[in-house]
Short mmCIF file of C-alpha atoms and ligand atoms in Angstrom, two decimals:
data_model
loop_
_atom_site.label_atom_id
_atom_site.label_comp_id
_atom_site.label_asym_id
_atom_site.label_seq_id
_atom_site.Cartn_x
_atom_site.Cartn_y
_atom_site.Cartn_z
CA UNK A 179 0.55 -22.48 6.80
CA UNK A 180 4.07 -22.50 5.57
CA UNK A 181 7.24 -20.45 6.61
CA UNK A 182 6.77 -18.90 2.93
CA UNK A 183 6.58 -15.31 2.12
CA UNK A 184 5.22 -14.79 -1.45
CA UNK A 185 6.08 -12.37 -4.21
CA UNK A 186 3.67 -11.70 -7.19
CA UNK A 187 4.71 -9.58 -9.90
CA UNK A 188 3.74 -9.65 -13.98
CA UNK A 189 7.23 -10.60 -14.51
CA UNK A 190 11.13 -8.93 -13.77
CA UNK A 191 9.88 -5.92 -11.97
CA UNK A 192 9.26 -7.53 -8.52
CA UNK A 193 12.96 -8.65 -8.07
CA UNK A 194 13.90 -5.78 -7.52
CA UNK A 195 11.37 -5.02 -4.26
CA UNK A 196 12.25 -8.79 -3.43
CA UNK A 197 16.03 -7.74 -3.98
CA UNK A 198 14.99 -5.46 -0.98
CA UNK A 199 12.95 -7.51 1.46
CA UNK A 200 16.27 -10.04 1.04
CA UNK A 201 18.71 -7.68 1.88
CA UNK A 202 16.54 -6.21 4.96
CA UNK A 203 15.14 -9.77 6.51
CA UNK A 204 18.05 -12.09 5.00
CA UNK A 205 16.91 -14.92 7.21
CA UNK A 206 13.33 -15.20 5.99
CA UNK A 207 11.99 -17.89 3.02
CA UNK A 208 10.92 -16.39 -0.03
CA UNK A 209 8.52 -17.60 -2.71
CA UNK A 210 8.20 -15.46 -5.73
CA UNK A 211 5.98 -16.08 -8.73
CA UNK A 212 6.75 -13.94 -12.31
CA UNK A 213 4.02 -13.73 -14.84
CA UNK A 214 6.52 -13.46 -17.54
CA UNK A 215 4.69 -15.16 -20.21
CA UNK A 216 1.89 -12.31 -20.00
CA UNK A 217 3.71 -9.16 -19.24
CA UNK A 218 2.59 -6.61 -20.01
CA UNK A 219 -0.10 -5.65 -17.49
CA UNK A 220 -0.29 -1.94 -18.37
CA UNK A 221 -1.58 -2.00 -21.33
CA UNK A 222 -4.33 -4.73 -20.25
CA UNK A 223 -7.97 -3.76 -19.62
CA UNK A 224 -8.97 -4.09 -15.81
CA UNK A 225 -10.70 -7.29 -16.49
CA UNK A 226 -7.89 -9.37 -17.70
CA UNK A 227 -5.41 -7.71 -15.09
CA UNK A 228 -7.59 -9.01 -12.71
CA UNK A 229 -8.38 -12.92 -13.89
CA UNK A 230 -4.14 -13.04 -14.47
CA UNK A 231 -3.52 -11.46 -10.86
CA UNK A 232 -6.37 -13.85 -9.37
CA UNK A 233 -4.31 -16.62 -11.03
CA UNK A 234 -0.48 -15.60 -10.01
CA UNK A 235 -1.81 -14.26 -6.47
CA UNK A 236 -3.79 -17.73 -6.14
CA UNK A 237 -0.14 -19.82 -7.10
CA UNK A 238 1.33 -18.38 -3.93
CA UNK A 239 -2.17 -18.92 -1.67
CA UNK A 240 -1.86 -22.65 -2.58
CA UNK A 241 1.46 -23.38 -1.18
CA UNK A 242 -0.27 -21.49 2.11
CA UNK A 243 2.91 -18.66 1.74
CA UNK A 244 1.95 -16.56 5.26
CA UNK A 245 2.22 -13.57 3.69
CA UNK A 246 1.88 -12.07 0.38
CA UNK A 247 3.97 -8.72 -1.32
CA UNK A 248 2.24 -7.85 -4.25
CA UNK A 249 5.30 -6.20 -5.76
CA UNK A 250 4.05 -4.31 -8.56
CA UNK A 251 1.89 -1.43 -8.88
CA UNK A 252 -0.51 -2.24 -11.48
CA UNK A 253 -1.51 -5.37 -9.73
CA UNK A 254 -2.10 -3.51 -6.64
CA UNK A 255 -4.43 -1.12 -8.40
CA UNK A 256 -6.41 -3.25 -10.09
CA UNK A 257 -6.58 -6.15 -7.68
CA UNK A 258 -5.02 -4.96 -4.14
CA UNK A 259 -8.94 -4.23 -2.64
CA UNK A 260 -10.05 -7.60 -3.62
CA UNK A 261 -7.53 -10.00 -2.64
CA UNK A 262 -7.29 -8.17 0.60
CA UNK A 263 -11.43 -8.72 1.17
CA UNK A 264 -11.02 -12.11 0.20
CA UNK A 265 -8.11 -12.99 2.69
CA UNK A 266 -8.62 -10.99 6.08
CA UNK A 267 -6.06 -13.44 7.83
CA UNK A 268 -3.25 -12.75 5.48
CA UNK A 269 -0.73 -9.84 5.59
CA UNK A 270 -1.17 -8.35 1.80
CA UNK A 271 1.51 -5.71 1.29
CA UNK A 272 0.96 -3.90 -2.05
CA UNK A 273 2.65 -1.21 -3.77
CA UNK A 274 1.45 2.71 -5.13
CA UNK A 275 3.68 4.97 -6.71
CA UNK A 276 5.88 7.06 -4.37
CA UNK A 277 3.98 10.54 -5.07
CA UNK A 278 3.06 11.82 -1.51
CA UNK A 279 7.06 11.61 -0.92
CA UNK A 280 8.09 13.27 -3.58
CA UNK A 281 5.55 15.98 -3.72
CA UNK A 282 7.09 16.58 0.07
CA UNK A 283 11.02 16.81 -2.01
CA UNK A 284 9.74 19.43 -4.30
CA UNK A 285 11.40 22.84 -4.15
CA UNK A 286 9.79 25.23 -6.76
CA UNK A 287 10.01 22.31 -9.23
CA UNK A 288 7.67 19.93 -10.58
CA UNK A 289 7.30 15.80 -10.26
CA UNK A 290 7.12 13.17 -12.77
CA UNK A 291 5.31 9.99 -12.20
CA UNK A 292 5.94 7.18 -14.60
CA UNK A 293 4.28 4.10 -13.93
CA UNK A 294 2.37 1.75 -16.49
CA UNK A 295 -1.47 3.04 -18.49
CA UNK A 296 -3.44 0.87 -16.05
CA UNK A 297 -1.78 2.40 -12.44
CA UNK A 298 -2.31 5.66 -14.45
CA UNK A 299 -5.76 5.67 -15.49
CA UNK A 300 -7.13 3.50 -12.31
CA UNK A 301 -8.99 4.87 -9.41
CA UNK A 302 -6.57 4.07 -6.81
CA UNK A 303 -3.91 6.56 -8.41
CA UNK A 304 -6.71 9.30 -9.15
CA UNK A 305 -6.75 9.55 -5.57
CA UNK A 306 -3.47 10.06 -5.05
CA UNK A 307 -3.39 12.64 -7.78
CA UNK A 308 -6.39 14.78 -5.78
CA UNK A 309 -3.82 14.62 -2.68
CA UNK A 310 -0.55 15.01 -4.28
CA UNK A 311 -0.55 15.71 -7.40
CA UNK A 312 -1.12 19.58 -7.99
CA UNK A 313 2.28 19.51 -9.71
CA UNK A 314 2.54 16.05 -10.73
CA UNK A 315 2.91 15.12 -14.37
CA UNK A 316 2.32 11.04 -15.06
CA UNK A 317 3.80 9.89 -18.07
CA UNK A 318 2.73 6.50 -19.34
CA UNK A 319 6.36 4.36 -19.57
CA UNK A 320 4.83 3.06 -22.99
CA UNK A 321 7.66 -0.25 -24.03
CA UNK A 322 9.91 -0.11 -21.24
CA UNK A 323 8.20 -3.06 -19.47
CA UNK A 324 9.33 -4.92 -22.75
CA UNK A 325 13.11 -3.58 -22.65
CA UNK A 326 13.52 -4.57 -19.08
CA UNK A 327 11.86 -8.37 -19.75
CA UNK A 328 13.90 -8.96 -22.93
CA UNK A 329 16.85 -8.24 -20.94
CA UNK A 330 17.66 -4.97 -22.56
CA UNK A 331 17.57 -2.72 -19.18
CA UNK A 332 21.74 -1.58 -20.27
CA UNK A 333 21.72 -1.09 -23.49
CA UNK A 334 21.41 2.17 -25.60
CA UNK A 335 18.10 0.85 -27.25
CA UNK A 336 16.85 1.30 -23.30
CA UNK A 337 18.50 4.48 -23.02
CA UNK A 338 17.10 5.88 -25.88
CA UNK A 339 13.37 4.78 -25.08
CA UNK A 340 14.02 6.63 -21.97
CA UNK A 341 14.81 9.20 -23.79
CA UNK A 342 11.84 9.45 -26.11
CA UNK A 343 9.43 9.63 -23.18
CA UNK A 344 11.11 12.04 -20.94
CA UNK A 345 13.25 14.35 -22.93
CA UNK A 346 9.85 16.81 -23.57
CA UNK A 347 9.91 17.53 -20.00
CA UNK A 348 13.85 18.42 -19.57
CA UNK A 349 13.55 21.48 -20.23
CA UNK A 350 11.66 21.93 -16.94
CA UNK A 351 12.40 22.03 -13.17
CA UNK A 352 11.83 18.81 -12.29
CA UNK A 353 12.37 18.06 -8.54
CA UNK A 354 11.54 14.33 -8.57
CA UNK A 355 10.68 11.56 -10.63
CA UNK A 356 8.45 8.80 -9.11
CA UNK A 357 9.46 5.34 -10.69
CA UNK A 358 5.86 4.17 -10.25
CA UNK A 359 6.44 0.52 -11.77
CA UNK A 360 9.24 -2.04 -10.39
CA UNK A 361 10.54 -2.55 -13.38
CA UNK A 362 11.65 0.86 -13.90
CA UNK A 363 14.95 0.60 -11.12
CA UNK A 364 16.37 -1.39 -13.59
CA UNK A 365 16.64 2.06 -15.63
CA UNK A 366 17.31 4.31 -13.01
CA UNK A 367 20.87 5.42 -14.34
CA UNK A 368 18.98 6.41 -18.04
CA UNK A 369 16.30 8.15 -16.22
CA UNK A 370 18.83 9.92 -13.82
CA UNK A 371 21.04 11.11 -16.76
CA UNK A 372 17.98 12.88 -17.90
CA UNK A 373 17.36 14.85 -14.57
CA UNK A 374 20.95 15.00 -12.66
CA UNK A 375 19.52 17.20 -10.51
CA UNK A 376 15.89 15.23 -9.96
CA UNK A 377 15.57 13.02 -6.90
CA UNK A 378 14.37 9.59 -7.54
CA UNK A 379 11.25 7.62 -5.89
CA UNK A 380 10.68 4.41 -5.45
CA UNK A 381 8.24 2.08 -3.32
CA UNK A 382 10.21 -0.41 -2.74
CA UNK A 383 11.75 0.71 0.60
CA UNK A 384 8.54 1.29 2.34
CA UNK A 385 7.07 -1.91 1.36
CA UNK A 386 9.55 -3.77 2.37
CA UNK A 387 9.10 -1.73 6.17
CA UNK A 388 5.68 -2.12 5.72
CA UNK A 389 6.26 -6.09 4.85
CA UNK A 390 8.60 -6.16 7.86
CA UNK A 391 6.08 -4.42 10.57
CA UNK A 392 2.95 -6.71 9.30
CA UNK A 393 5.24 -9.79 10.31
CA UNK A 394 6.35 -8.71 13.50
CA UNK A 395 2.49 -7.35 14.08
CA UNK A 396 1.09 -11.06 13.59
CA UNK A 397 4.26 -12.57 15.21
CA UNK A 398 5.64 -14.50 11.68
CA UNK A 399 8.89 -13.18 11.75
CA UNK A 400 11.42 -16.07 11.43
CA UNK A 401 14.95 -15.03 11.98
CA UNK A 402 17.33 -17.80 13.47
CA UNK A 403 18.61 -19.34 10.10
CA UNK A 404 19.45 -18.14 6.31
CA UNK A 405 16.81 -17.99 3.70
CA UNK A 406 15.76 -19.23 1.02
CA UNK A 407 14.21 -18.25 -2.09
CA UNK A 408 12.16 -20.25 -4.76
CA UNK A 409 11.81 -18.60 -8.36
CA UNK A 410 9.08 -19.75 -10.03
CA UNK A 411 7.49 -18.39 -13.64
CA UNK A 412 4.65 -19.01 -16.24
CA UNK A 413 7.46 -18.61 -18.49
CA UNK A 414 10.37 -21.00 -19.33
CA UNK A 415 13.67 -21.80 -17.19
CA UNK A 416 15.86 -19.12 -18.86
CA UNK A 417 13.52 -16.93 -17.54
CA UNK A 418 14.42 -18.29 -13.85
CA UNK A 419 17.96 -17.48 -14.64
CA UNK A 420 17.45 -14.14 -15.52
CA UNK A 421 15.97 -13.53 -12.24
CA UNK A 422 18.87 -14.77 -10.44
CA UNK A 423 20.98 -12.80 -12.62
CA UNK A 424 19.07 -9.48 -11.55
CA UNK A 425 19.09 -10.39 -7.86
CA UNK A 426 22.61 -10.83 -8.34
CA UNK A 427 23.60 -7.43 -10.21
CA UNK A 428 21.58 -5.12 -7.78
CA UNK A 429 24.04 -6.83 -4.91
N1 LIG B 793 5.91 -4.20 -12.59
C1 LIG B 793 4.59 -3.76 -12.76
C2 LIG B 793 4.27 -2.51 -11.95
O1 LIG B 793 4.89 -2.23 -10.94
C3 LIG B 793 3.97 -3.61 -14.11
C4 LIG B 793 4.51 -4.21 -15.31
C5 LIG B 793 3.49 -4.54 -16.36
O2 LIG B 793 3.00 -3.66 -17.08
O3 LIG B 793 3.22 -5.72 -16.45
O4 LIG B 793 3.36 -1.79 -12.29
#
């Protein structure tokens, strides 16, 4: 086994939870693996979300990483039970939208969840939804995925996409909107603008506290010297500096 902890995510999105687990456990090694050259997920049926996460997830299980975040959502719904049955030894963190949170923040108001077509329509969130969800309304973030990958997060084209999805529901209470994908921080400000007065969810926080308890549960923790992290992509090396160019501008 290596000192590795791995990071799976279709593409951008999971730099921002690994932005996280960095600035919490500094001293720890991390591996993370971007699908870049298939993002999308969301709009994917289950089948293919699940051969491309048995591929990505299986990059990081070859270099023997000792634990693995599956930092995005839509991975974690379609393929979070299996890779977890396959790999009993492991510590496999994955991610659901922040719901059962924000349906605790609501006062009078209602909660938007945006997250991707596949965490929406998949089992795992309909369960969530019977809990949570009796004044929930998900929206489907239909081409941000694609804004925040072409490097487009700040720009008005982003903006206005935000817009366009969430401007029939402003003139609502809205207590909270869940930002059920981790590719949606990147457009926190837009989304914020929208809803000053909405608090904003993400899961990133309490995977990262979830990531550090499994360590210190199966004694992994390593903590005596600074970290490291690999970037690694199915796409090409500008796409590796764009990721260090994220990591850098949440700092
Ligand atoms: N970042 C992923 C998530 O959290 C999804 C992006 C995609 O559609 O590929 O759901």
């Amino acid at each position: 086994m290596s000192d590795l902890i791995g990071f799976f995510d279709s593409g951008l999105g999971g730099i921002s939870v690994l932005h996280e687990a960095r600035r919490v456990m500094p001293n720890e090694n991390y591996l993370f693996f971007g699908d870049n050259k298939n993002t999308p997920y969301g709009p994917r049926s289950l089948k293919e979300i699940r051969a491309l996460s048995e591929a990505g997830i299986g990059r990081l299980l070859d270099r023997g990483v000792k634990a693995v975040v599956i930092a995005c959502n839509t991975v974690t719904s379609a393929y979070g039970e299996i890779v977890r049955a396959e790999h009993p030894e492991l510590p496999i963190i994955g991610m659901e939208p922040a719901l059962k949170p924000a349906h605790f923040a609501r006062h009078g108001g209602r909660v938007i969840v945006l997250a991707t077509d596949a965490t929406l329509r998949l089992e795992k969130f309909k369960r969530l939804m019977a809990r949570y969800g009796d004044d929930a309304i998900p929206v489907v973030g239909r081409g941000l995925v694609e804004l925040v990958e072409s490097g487009k997060a700040n720009t008005p084209e982003a903006e206005e996409a935000v817009r366009a999805l969430l401007s029939p529901y402003t003139d609502r209470q809205i207590d909270a909107v869940v930002l059920g994908c981790t590719h949606y921080p990147y457009l926190r400000d837009h989304i914020q603008k929208l809803f000053p007065e909405a608090k904003l969810f993400d899961g990133r926080d309490g995977t990262v506290q979830r990531l550090k308890s499994q360590l210190e549960k199966y004694g992994l923790r390593s903590d005596d010297a600074p970290g490291t992290v690999e970037y690694q992509t199915s796409a090409g090396p500008e796409t590796v500096e764009m990721m260090k160019r994220l990591m850098d501008w949440m700092d």
